PDB file of C-alpha atoms in Angstrom:
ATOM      1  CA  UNK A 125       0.000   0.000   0.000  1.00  0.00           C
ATOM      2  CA  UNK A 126       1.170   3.135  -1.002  1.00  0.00           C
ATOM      3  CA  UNK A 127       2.731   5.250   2.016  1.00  0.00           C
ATOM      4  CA  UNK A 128       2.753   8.483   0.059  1.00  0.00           C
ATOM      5  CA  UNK A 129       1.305   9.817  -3.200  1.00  0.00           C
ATOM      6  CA  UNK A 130       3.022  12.980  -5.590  1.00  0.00           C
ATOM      7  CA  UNK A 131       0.571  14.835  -7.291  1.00  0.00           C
ATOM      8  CA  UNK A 132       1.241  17.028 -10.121  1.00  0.00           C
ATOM      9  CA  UNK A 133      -0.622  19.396 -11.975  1.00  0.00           C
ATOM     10  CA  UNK A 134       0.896  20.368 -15.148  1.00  0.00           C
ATOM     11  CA  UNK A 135      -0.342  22.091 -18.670  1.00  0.00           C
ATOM     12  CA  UNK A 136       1.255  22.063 -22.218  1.00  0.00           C
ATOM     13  CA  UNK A 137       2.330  25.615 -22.845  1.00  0.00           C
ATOM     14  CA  UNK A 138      -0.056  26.390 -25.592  1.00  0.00           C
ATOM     15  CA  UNK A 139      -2.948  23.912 -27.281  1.00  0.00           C
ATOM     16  CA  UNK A 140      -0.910  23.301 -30.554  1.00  0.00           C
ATOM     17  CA  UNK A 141       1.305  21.708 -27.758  1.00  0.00           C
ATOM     18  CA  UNK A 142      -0.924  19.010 -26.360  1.00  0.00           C
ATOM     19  CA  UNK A 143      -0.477  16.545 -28.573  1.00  0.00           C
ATOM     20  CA  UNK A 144       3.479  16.062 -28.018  1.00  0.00           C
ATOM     21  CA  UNK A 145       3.069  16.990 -24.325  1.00  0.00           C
ATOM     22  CA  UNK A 146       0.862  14.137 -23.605  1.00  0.00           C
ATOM     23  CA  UNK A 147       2.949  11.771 -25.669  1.00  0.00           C
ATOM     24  CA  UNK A 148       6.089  12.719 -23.533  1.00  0.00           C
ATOM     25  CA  UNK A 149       4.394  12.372 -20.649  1.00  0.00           C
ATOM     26  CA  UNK A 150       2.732   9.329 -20.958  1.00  0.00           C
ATOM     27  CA  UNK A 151       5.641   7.486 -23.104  1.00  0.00           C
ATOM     28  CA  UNK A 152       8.365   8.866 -21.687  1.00  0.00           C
ATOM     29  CA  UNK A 153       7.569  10.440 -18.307  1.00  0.00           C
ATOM     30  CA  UNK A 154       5.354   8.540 -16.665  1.00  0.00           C
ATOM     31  CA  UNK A 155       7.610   5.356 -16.997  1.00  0.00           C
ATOM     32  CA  UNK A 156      10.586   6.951 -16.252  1.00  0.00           C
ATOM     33  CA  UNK A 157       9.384   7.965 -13.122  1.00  0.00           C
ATOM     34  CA  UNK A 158       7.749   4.869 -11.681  1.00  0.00           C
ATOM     35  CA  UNK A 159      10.968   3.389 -12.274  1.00  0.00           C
ATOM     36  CA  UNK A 160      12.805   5.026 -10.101  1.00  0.00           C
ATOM     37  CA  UNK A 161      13.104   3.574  -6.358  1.00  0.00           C
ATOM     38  CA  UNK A 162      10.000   4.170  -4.366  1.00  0.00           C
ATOM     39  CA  UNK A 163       7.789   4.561  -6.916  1.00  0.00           C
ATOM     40  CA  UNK A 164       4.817   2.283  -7.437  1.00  0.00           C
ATOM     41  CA  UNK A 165       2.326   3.214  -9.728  1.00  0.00           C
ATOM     42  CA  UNK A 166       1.279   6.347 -11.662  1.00  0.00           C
ATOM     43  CA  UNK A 167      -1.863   7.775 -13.381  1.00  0.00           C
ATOM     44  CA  UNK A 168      -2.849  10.626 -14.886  1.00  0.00           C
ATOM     45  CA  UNK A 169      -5.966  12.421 -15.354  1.00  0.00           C
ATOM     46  CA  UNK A 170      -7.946  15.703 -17.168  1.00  0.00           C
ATOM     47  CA  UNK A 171     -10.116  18.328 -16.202  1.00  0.00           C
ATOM     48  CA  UNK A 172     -13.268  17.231 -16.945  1.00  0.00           C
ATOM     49  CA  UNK A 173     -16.025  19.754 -18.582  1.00  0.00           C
ATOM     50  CA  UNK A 174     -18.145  18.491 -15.816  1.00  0.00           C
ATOM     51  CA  UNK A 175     -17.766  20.168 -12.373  1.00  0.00           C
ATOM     52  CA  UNK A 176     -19.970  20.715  -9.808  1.00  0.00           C
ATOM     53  CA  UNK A 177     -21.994  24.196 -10.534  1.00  0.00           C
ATOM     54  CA  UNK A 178     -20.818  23.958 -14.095  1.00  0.00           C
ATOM     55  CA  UNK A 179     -18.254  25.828 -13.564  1.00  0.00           C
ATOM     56  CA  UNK A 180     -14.350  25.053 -14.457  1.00  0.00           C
ATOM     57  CA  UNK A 181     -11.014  25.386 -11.848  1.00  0.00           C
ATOM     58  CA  UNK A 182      -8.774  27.460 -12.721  1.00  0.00           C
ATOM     59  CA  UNK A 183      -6.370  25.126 -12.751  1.00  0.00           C
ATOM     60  CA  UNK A 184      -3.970  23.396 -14.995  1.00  0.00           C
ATOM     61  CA  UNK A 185      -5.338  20.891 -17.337  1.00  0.00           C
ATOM     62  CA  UNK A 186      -3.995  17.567 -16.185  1.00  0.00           C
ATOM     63  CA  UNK A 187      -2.355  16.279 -13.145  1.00  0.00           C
ATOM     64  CA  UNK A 188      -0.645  13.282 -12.939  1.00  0.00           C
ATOM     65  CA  UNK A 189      -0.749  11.183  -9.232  1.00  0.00           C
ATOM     66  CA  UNK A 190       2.417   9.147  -8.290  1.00  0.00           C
ATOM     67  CA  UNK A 191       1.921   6.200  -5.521  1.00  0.00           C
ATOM     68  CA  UNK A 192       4.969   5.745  -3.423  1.00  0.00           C
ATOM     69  CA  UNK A 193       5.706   3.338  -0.283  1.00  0.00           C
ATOM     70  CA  UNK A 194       9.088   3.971   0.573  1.00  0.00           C
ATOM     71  CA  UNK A 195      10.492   4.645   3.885  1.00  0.00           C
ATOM     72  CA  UNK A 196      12.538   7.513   3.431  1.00  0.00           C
ATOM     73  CA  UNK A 197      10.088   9.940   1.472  1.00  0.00           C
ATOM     74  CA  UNK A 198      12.827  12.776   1.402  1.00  0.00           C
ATOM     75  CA  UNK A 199      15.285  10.665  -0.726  1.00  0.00           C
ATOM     76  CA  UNK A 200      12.180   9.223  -2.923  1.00  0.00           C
ATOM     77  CA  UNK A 201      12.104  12.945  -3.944  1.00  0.00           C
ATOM     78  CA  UNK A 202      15.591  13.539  -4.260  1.00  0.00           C
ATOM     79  CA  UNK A 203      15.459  11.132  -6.756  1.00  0.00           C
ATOM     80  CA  UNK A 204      13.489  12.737  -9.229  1.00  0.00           C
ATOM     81  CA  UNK A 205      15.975  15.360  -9.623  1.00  0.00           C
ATOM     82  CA  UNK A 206      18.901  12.957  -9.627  1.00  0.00           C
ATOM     83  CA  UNK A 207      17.267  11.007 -12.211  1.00  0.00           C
ATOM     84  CA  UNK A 208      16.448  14.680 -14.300  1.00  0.00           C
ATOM     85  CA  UNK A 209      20.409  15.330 -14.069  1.00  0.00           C
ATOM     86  CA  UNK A 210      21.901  11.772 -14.583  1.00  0.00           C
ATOM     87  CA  UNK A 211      19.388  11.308 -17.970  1.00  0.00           C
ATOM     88  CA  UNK A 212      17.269   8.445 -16.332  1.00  0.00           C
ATOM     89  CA  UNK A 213      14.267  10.734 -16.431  1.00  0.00           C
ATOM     90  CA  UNK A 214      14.484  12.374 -19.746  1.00  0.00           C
ATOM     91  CA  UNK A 215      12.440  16.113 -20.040  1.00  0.00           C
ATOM     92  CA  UNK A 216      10.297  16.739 -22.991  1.00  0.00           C
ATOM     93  CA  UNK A 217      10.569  18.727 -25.960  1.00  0.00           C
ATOM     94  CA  UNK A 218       6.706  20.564 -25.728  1.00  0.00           C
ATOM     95  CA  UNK A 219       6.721  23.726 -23.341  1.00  0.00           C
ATOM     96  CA  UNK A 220       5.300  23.376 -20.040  1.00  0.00           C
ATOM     97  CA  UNK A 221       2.681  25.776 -19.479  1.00  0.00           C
ATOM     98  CA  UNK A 222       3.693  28.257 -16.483  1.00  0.00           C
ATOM     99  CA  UNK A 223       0.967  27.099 -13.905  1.00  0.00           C
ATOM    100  CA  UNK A 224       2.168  23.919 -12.209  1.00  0.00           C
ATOM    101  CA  UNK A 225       2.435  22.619  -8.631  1.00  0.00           C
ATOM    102  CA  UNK A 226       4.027  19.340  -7.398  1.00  0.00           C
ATOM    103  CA  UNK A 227       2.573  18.298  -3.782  1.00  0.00           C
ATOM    104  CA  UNK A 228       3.845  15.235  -1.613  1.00  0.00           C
ATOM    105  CA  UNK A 229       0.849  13.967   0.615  1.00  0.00           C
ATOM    106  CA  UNK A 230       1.403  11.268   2.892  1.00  0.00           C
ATOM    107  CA  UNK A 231      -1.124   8.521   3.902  1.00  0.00           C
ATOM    108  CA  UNK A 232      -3.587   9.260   6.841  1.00  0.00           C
ATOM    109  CA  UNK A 233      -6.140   6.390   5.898  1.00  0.00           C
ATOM    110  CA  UNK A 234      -5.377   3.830   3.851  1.00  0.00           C
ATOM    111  CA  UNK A 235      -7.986   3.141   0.544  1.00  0.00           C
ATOM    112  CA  UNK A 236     -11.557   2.218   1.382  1.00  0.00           C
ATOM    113  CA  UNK A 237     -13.149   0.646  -1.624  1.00  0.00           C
ATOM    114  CA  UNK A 238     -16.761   0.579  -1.831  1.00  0.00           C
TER     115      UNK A 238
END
């Protein structure tokens, strides 16, 4: 079970961008990050059209959720940027859009399914 999970909300710079961004991050990205030690599992999602009172967030268009179970959370996170400057998590070639926020929350209660 995962201890931890990373979410990240992230945009392609412009629309003409979307295309490649999402290919990066899902081809490229995504793997390279759930390969490095701690990680788990990733997904990624959109904003949906549908939102409660119609109306939609300002925020960025996707965000991507990392699972981690790892004891040392600090060093899980180091990783990303040791994996960023050693090449084992390559950066894409589509411009990130300027609003983005990455956000560590760790696990209070475990899953409940229905």
């Amino acid at each position: 079970m995962p201890k931890a999970i990373l979410v990240v909300h992230t945009e392609p710079a412009t629309p003409e961008d979307d295309a490649a961004y999402n290919k990066w991050y899902d081809g490229i990205h995504v793997p390279d990050i759930v390969a490095l030690p701690g990680f788990v599992a990733a997904s990624r999602y959109k904003v949906s059209s549908t939102q409660m009172g119609g109306a939609t967030p300002d925020v960025p268009g996707y965000v991507a959720i990392y699972e981690i179970d790892a004891d040392d959370l600090d060093a899980t996170l180091k990783g990303i940027g040791a994996g960023a400057a050693s090449g084992a998590v390559r950066m894409g070639d589509a411009p990130m859009g300027a609003k983005s926020s990455m956000v560590l929350y760790e696990e209070v209660l475990p899953r409940t399914d229905a």
